[in-house]
Amino acid sequence: MIDLSRSIVQVILGFSIALTATAQAPTSAPPPAGSTDEVALRAFTAIHPIDVHVHVFKTDPAFQKMLERLDLKLLNILVTDDTNPKRKDLQRQIDDAQALVQSSHGHIALCTTFDPYKFDSASFSTDAANQLDRDFAKGALAVKVWKNVGMEIKNSNGQYVMADDPKFQPIYEDIAAHGKTLMTHQAEPDVAWGPPDAADPSWSYYQENPQWYVANRPGFPSKQRILDARDHVLANHPKLRMVGVHLGSMERDLDNIASHLDKYPNFAIDTAARMEYLMLMPPEKVSAFLIKYQDRVLYGTDLDLHADADLPDALTEWQSRYARDWKFLATGETLTVEGKQVRGLNLPQPVLQKIFRSNAIRWIPGL
Ligand SMILES: [Zn+2]
């Protein structure tokens, strides 16, 4: 009787494992052969793409398989966020992220960060630089400064700490001296300071994350003030390579991005989580911009893989994002974005090669 029930359990167990395996198999596989997504991903793969902006918190054989199939390399970006218990302890995040890099067979690289919540400590600058040096020695290629600098952290006088604060200078010098790259997420899209706007691609983010919606907050820094501080860093550290992520937070103003790129030769941008803004602008203008500044734009998505993520769903999301972005930049296909019909830009192959790959290698050496 005991043996019988044990073997029934084994049968059920084996059956459910088989079920799970068949349930997951299709989603870790490429999209159906001949579908527009599959065709797009094949062309994307052929360019040996690099996504310079992701947040990956776990690995999984199916995820690794997708990276290998797409011949895709990722720059995994760390931030410290005191509103998220999992992102509060930096050293633990660094240890986990280094293990992830090790297990990725060259498909994942690390962009580390320092802990700006320790700003008030007397040894903040040297502690941060020492920690970065340890991370560089273990292979970190870049350093992130997140929006909590400028929008959250205050000094002992109760003033918001800005990116050009003197305490950050030794850190920037250290990054430049090691030939590493600074990735800056400074400020937020315009809509964070403006009236509610359901038509803005970022509006849903503020509904889910109201702590970053700062309109009508008395005494809150203006967006311009935060970006001016970022620009001071560019001006004061001409040997420091900086990638302004999220289109350098100038998501509605290509002319402003262009004048920054003209003024600061050490500045480039990534497209992470702001591709929709490009998709909704006049296509001739976006094409002209991307062709003129073809050496200064890095492809990034801001895709994430959380520890509790559902793998099949995540893999579907990642692949459809890559397919969508490829169709927009590389083909003349029509896409539906925020309810509008958008024509792909059909950019020349050499420009695509730079945006999806070689700019990442030039701006973030080691990738
Ligand atoms: Zn991000």
Coordinates of C-alpha atoms and ligand atoms in Angstrom, one line a residue:
M1 CA 0.0 0.0 0.0
I2 CA 2.8 2.3 1.0
D3 CA 4.7 1.4 -2.1
L4 CA 1.7 1.9 -4.3
S5 CA 0.9 5.4 -2.9
R6 CA 4.6 6.3 -3.3
S7 CA 4.6 5.2 -6.9
I8 CA 1.4 7.1 -7.5
V9 CA 3.0 10.2 -6.1
Q10 CA 6.0 9.6 -8.3
V11 CA 3.8 9.3 -11.4
I12 CA 1.9 12.5 -10.5
L13 CA 5.1 14.3 -9.7
G14 CA 6.7 13.1 -13.0
F15 CA 3.5 14.1 -14.9
S16 CA 3.4 17.6 -13.4
I17 CA 7.1 18.1 -14.1
A18 CA 6.4 17.1 -17.7
L19 CA 3.4 19.4 -17.8
T20 CA 5.5 22.3 -16.5
A21 CA 8.2 21.6 -19.1
T22 CA 5.7 21.5 -22.0
A23 CA 3.9 24.6 -20.7
Q24 CA 7.2 26.6 -20.6
A25 CA 8.8 25.3 -23.8
P26 CA 6.9 27.5 -26.3
T27 CA 7.6 30.7 -24.5
S28 CA 11.4 30.2 -24.2
A29 CA 11.4 29.4 -27.9
P30 CA 11.5 32.1 -30.6
P31 CA 8.2 33.5 -32.0
P32 CA 6.5 31.4 -34.7
A33 CA 8.6 31.0 -37.8
G34 CA 7.7 33.5 -40.5
S35 CA 5.9 35.8 -38.1
T36 CA 6.9 39.5 -38.3
D37 CA 8.4 39.2 -34.8
E38 CA 10.5 36.2 -35.8
V39 CA 11.8 38.0 -38.9
A40 CA 12.6 41.1 -36.8
L41 CA 14.4 39.1 -34.2
R42 CA 16.5 37.3 -36.8
A43 CA 17.7 40.6 -38.2
F44 CA 18.3 41.9 -34.6
T45 CA 20.3 38.8 -33.8
A46 CA 22.5 39.2 -36.9
I47 CA 23.8 42.6 -35.6
H48 CA 25.0 41.0 -32.3
P49 CA 23.0 43.4 -30.3
I50 CA 23.8 45.0 -27.0
D51 CA 21.1 46.3 -24.6
V52 CA 22.9 48.8 -22.3
H53 CA 20.1 49.2 -19.8
V54 CA 18.4 46.3 -18.0
H55 CA 17.7 45.3 -14.4
V56 CA 18.1 41.6 -14.0
F57 CA 17.8 40.0 -10.6
K58 CA 17.9 36.3 -11.3
T59 CA 19.1 33.9 -13.9
D60 CA 17.3 30.9 -15.3
P61 CA 18.3 28.4 -18.0
A62 CA 15.4 29.6 -20.3
F63 CA 16.6 33.2 -19.9
Q64 CA 20.2 32.3 -20.6
K65 CA 19.0 30.4 -23.6
M66 CA 17.2 33.4 -25.0
L67 CA 20.3 35.5 -24.6
E68 CA 22.3 32.9 -26.5
R69 CA 19.7 32.5 -29.2
L70 CA 19.5 36.3 -29.7
D71 CA 23.3 36.7 -29.5
L72 CA 22.4 39.4 -27.0
K73 CA 24.7 41.1 -24.5
L74 CA 23.2 43.1 -21.5
L75 CA 24.5 45.8 -19.3
N76 CA 22.9 45.1 -15.9
I77 CA 22.4 48.3 -13.9
L78 CA 22.3 48.5 -10.1
V79 CA 20.6 51.3 -8.1
T80 CA 20.0 51.7 -4.4
D81 CA 16.4 52.6 -3.6
D82 CA 15.4 53.0 0.0
T83 CA 11.7 52.5 -0.8
N84 CA 12.4 49.0 -2.0
P85 CA 13.7 46.6 0.6
K86 CA 15.4 44.4 -2.0
R87 CA 17.3 47.4 -3.5
K88 CA 18.4 49.0 -0.2
D89 CA 21.5 46.8 0.6
L90 CA 24.0 47.6 -2.0
Q91 CA 26.7 45.1 -1.2
R92 CA 24.3 42.2 -1.4
Q93 CA 23.1 43.5 -4.8
I94 CA 26.7 43.7 -6.0
D95 CA 27.5 40.2 -4.8
D96 CA 24.4 38.8 -6.5
A97 CA 25.0 40.8 -9.7
Q98 CA 28.6 39.6 -9.9
A99 CA 27.4 36.0 -9.6
L100 CA 25.0 36.6 -12.4
V101 CA 27.7 38.0 -14.6
Q102 CA 29.8 34.9 -13.9
S103 CA 27.0 32.5 -14.8
S104 CA 26.1 34.3 -18.0
H105 CA 29.0 33.1 -20.2
G106 CA 29.8 36.6 -21.4
H107 CA 26.2 37.7 -22.0
I108 CA 25.8 40.0 -19.0
A109 CA 28.1 42.8 -17.8
L110 CA 27.7 45.0 -14.7
C111 CA 27.1 48.7 -14.2
T112 CA 27.6 49.1 -10.4
T113 CA 26.6 52.1 -8.3
F114 CA 27.5 53.7 -5.0
D115 CA 25.2 54.4 -2.1
P116 CA 24.1 58.0 -2.1
Y117 CA 22.0 57.5 1.1
K118 CA 25.4 57.5 2.9
F119 CA 25.9 61.1 1.7
D120 CA 26.1 62.6 5.2
S121 CA 28.9 60.2 6.4
A122 CA 32.2 62.1 6.7
S123 CA 34.0 59.4 4.7
F124 CA 31.3 59.2 2.0
S125 CA 33.5 60.2 -1.0
T126 CA 36.4 57.9 -0.2
D127 CA 34.2 55.0 0.9
A128 CA 32.3 55.3 -2.4
A129 CA 35.5 55.5 -4.5
N130 CA 37.0 52.5 -2.7
Q131 CA 33.9 50.4 -3.2
L132 CA 33.9 51.3 -6.9
D133 CA 37.5 50.4 -7.2
R134 CA 36.8 47.0 -5.8
D135 CA 33.9 46.6 -8.3
F136 CA 36.1 47.7 -11.2
A137 CA 38.7 45.2 -10.2
K138 CA 36.0 42.5 -10.4
G139 CA 34.9 43.7 -13.8
A140 CA 32.3 46.4 -13.4
L141 CA 32.3 48.5 -16.6
A142 CA 30.2 51.5 -15.5
V143 CA 28.6 53.4 -12.6
K144 CA 25.0 54.5 -12.3
V145 CA 23.8 57.7 -10.6
W146 CA 20.1 57.4 -10.1
K147 CA 17.3 60.0 -9.8
N148 CA 17.3 59.8 -6.0
V149 CA 20.2 62.3 -6.4
G150 CA 18.3 65.5 -7.3
M151 CA 14.9 64.2 -6.3
E152 CA 15.0 62.5 -3.0
I153 CA 18.2 62.7 -0.9
K154 CA 18.7 65.8 1.2
N155 CA 21.9 67.1 2.9
S156 CA 22.1 67.9 6.6
N157 CA 20.7 71.4 5.8
G158 CA 17.5 69.9 4.4
Q159 CA 18.4 70.8 0.8
Y160 CA 18.1 68.3 -2.1
V161 CA 21.6 66.9 -3.0
M162 CA 22.4 67.7 -6.7
A163 CA 24.7 65.7 -9.0
D164 CA 27.3 68.5 -9.0
D165 CA 27.7 68.5 -5.2
P166 CA 31.4 68.8 -4.3
K167 CA 31.2 65.5 -2.4
F168 CA 30.6 63.6 -5.7
Q169 CA 33.7 65.2 -7.4
P170 CA 36.3 62.6 -6.1
I171 CA 33.9 59.8 -7.2
Y172 CA 33.6 61.2 -10.8
E173 CA 37.4 61.7 -10.9
D174 CA 37.9 58.1 -9.8
I175 CA 35.5 56.8 -12.5
A176 CA 37.3 58.8 -15.2
A177 CA 40.7 57.7 -13.9
H178 CA 39.7 54.1 -14.3
G179 CA 38.4 54.8 -17.9
K180 CA 34.9 53.7 -16.8
T181 CA 31.6 55.2 -17.8
L182 CA 29.0 57.2 -15.8
M183 CA 25.4 56.4 -16.5
T184 CA 23.2 59.2 -15.2
H185 CA 19.5 58.9 -14.7
Q186 CA 18.8 62.5 -13.6
A187 CA 15.3 64.0 -13.2
E188 CA 12.3 62.4 -14.8
P189 CA 10.1 62.9 -17.9
D190 CA 8.4 66.4 -18.1
V191 CA 5.1 64.9 -17.1
A192 CA 6.4 64.3 -13.6
W193 CA 6.3 68.1 -13.1
G194 CA 3.2 68.7 -15.2
P195 CA -0.5 68.3 -15.1
P196 CA -1.8 64.7 -15.3
D197 CA -1.6 63.6 -18.9
A198 CA -3.0 60.2 -19.9
A199 CA -1.6 60.6 -23.4
D200 CA 2.0 60.7 -22.1
P201 CA 3.8 57.4 -22.4
S202 CA 5.1 57.7 -18.8
W203 CA 1.9 58.7 -17.2
S204 CA 1.0 55.2 -16.1
Y205 CA 4.3 55.0 -14.3
Y206 CA 3.3 57.9 -12.0
Q207 CA 0.0 56.3 -11.3
E208 CA 1.9 53.3 -10.0
N209 CA 4.7 55.3 -8.4
P210 CA 3.2 58.5 -7.1
Q211 CA 6.3 59.2 -4.9
W212 CA 8.0 60.4 -8.1
Y213 CA 5.2 62.6 -9.3
V214 CA 6.3 66.0 -8.1
A215 CA 3.9 68.5 -9.6
N216 CA 2.7 71.1 -7.2
R217 CA 5.2 70.2 -4.5
P218 CA 6.3 73.4 -2.9
G219 CA 10.1 73.8 -2.8
F220 CA 10.7 70.8 -5.0
P221 CA 13.6 71.4 -7.4
S222 CA 12.7 72.2 -11.0
K223 CA 13.6 69.7 -13.7
Q224 CA 15.9 72.3 -15.2
R225 CA 17.8 72.7 -12.0
I226 CA 18.5 69.0 -11.8
L227 CA 19.6 68.8 -15.4
D228 CA 21.8 71.9 -15.0
A229 CA 23.6 70.1 -12.2
R230 CA 24.1 67.1 -14.5
D231 CA 25.5 69.5 -17.2
H232 CA 27.9 70.9 -14.7
V233 CA 29.4 67.4 -14.2
L234 CA 29.8 67.1 -18.0
A235 CA 31.5 70.5 -18.2
N236 CA 33.7 70.0 -15.1
H237 CA 34.9 66.5 -16.1
P238 CA 35.6 66.5 -19.8
K239 CA 37.5 63.2 -19.6
L240 CA 34.5 61.5 -18.0
R241 CA 32.3 59.6 -20.5
M242 CA 28.7 60.1 -19.5
V243 CA 25.7 58.3 -20.9
G244 CA 22.5 60.2 -20.1
V245 CA 20.0 57.3 -19.8
H246 CA 16.3 57.7 -20.9
L247 CA 17.3 60.1 -23.7
G248 CA 19.1 62.2 -21.1
S249 CA 15.7 63.1 -19.6
M250 CA 15.1 65.4 -22.6
E251 CA 12.5 63.0 -24.0
R252 CA 10.3 65.6 -25.7
D253 CA 13.0 67.9 -27.2
L254 CA 15.4 66.5 -29.8
D255 CA 16.8 70.0 -30.4
N256 CA 17.8 70.2 -26.7
I257 CA 19.4 66.7 -26.9
A258 CA 21.3 67.8 -30.1
S259 CA 22.6 71.0 -28.5
H260 CA 23.8 68.9 -25.5
L261 CA 25.6 66.5 -27.8
D262 CA 27.1 69.4 -29.7
K263 CA 28.3 71.1 -26.6
Y264 CA 29.6 68.1 -24.6
P265 CA 31.7 65.7 -26.6
N266 CA 31.8 63.4 -23.5
F267 CA 28.0 62.9 -23.6
A268 CA 25.9 60.2 -25.2
I269 CA 22.3 59.0 -24.5
D270 CA 20.5 55.8 -24.3
T271 CA 16.9 55.0 -25.4
A272 CA 15.8 53.1 -22.4
A273 CA 12.1 53.3 -21.6
R274 CA 11.7 56.3 -23.9
M275 CA 11.5 54.7 -27.3
E276 CA 7.7 55.5 -27.3
Y277 CA 8.5 59.3 -27.3
L278 CA 10.7 58.8 -30.4
M279 CA 7.9 56.7 -32.0
L280 CA 5.3 59.5 -31.4
M281 CA 7.5 62.3 -32.9
P282 CA 7.5 63.3 -36.6
P283 CA 9.4 60.4 -38.2
E284 CA 11.5 62.6 -40.5
K285 CA 12.7 64.6 -37.6
V286 CA 13.7 61.5 -35.6
S287 CA 15.4 59.9 -38.6
A288 CA 17.4 63.1 -39.3
F289 CA 18.4 63.2 -35.6
L290 CA 19.5 59.6 -35.4
I291 CA 21.5 59.8 -38.6
K292 CA 23.2 63.0 -37.6
Y293 CA 24.0 61.7 -34.1
Q294 CA 24.5 58.1 -35.1
D295 CA 27.7 57.9 -32.9
R296 CA 26.0 59.1 -29.8
V297 CA 22.9 57.0 -29.3
L298 CA 23.0 53.6 -27.4
Y299 CA 20.2 51.1 -27.5
G300 CA 18.7 50.3 -24.1
T301 CA 15.3 49.1 -22.9
D302 CA 15.0 49.2 -19.1
L303 CA 13.6 45.7 -19.3
D304 CA 13.7 43.9 -16.0
L305 CA 13.7 40.3 -14.6
H306 CA 12.7 40.3 -10.9
A307 CA 13.4 37.5 -8.6
D308 CA 9.7 36.6 -8.5
A309 CA 9.1 37.1 -12.2
D310 CA 7.1 34.6 -14.2
L311 CA 9.7 33.4 -16.7
P312 CA 7.4 32.6 -19.7
D313 CA 5.7 36.0 -19.4
A314 CA 9.1 37.8 -19.0
L315 CA 10.6 36.0 -22.0
T316 CA 7.6 36.9 -24.1
E317 CA 7.8 40.6 -23.0
W318 CA 11.6 40.8 -23.7
Q319 CA 11.3 39.3 -27.1
S320 CA 8.4 41.3 -28.2
R321 CA 10.1 44.5 -27.0
Y322 CA 13.2 43.7 -29.1
A323 CA 11.1 42.9 -32.1
R324 CA 9.0 46.1 -31.7
D325 CA 12.1 48.3 -31.4
W326 CA 13.8 46.6 -34.3
K327 CA 10.8 47.1 -36.5
F328 CA 10.6 50.8 -35.6
L329 CA 14.3 51.6 -36.2
A330 CA 15.2 49.1 -39.0
T331 CA 12.1 48.6 -41.1
G332 CA 9.2 50.5 -42.7
E333 CA 6.6 48.4 -41.0
T334 CA 3.6 50.1 -39.3
L335 CA 3.3 49.6 -35.6
T336 CA 0.5 50.6 -33.1
V337 CA 2.0 52.7 -30.3
E338 CA -0.3 54.2 -27.6
G339 CA -3.2 53.7 -30.0
K340 CA -1.5 55.5 -32.9
Q341 CA -0.2 54.1 -36.2
V342 CA 3.5 54.6 -36.4
R343 CA 5.7 54.0 -39.5
G344 CA 9.2 52.4 -38.9
L345 CA 12.2 54.7 -39.7
N346 CA 14.0 52.2 -42.0
L347 CA 17.4 53.5 -40.9
P348 CA 20.5 52.6 -42.9
Q349 CA 22.3 49.4 -41.8
P350 CA 25.5 51.2 -40.7
V351 CA 23.5 53.4 -38.4
L352 CA 21.6 50.4 -36.9
Q353 CA 25.0 48.7 -36.4
K354 CA 26.1 51.6 -34.3
I355 CA 22.9 52.1 -32.3
F356 CA 22.4 48.4 -31.5
R357 CA 26.0 47.5 -31.0
S358 CA 29.2 49.5 -31.7
N359 CA 28.3 52.7 -29.8
A360 CA 27.8 50.6 -26.7
I361 CA 31.3 49.2 -27.1
R362 CA 32.9 52.6 -27.7
W363 CA 31.1 54.4 -24.9
I364 CA 31.2 51.5 -22.4
P365 CA 34.6 49.8 -23.1
G366 CA 34.7 46.2 -22.1
L367 CA 31.2 45.4 -23.4
Ligands
ZN1 ZN 16.5 51.6 -15.4

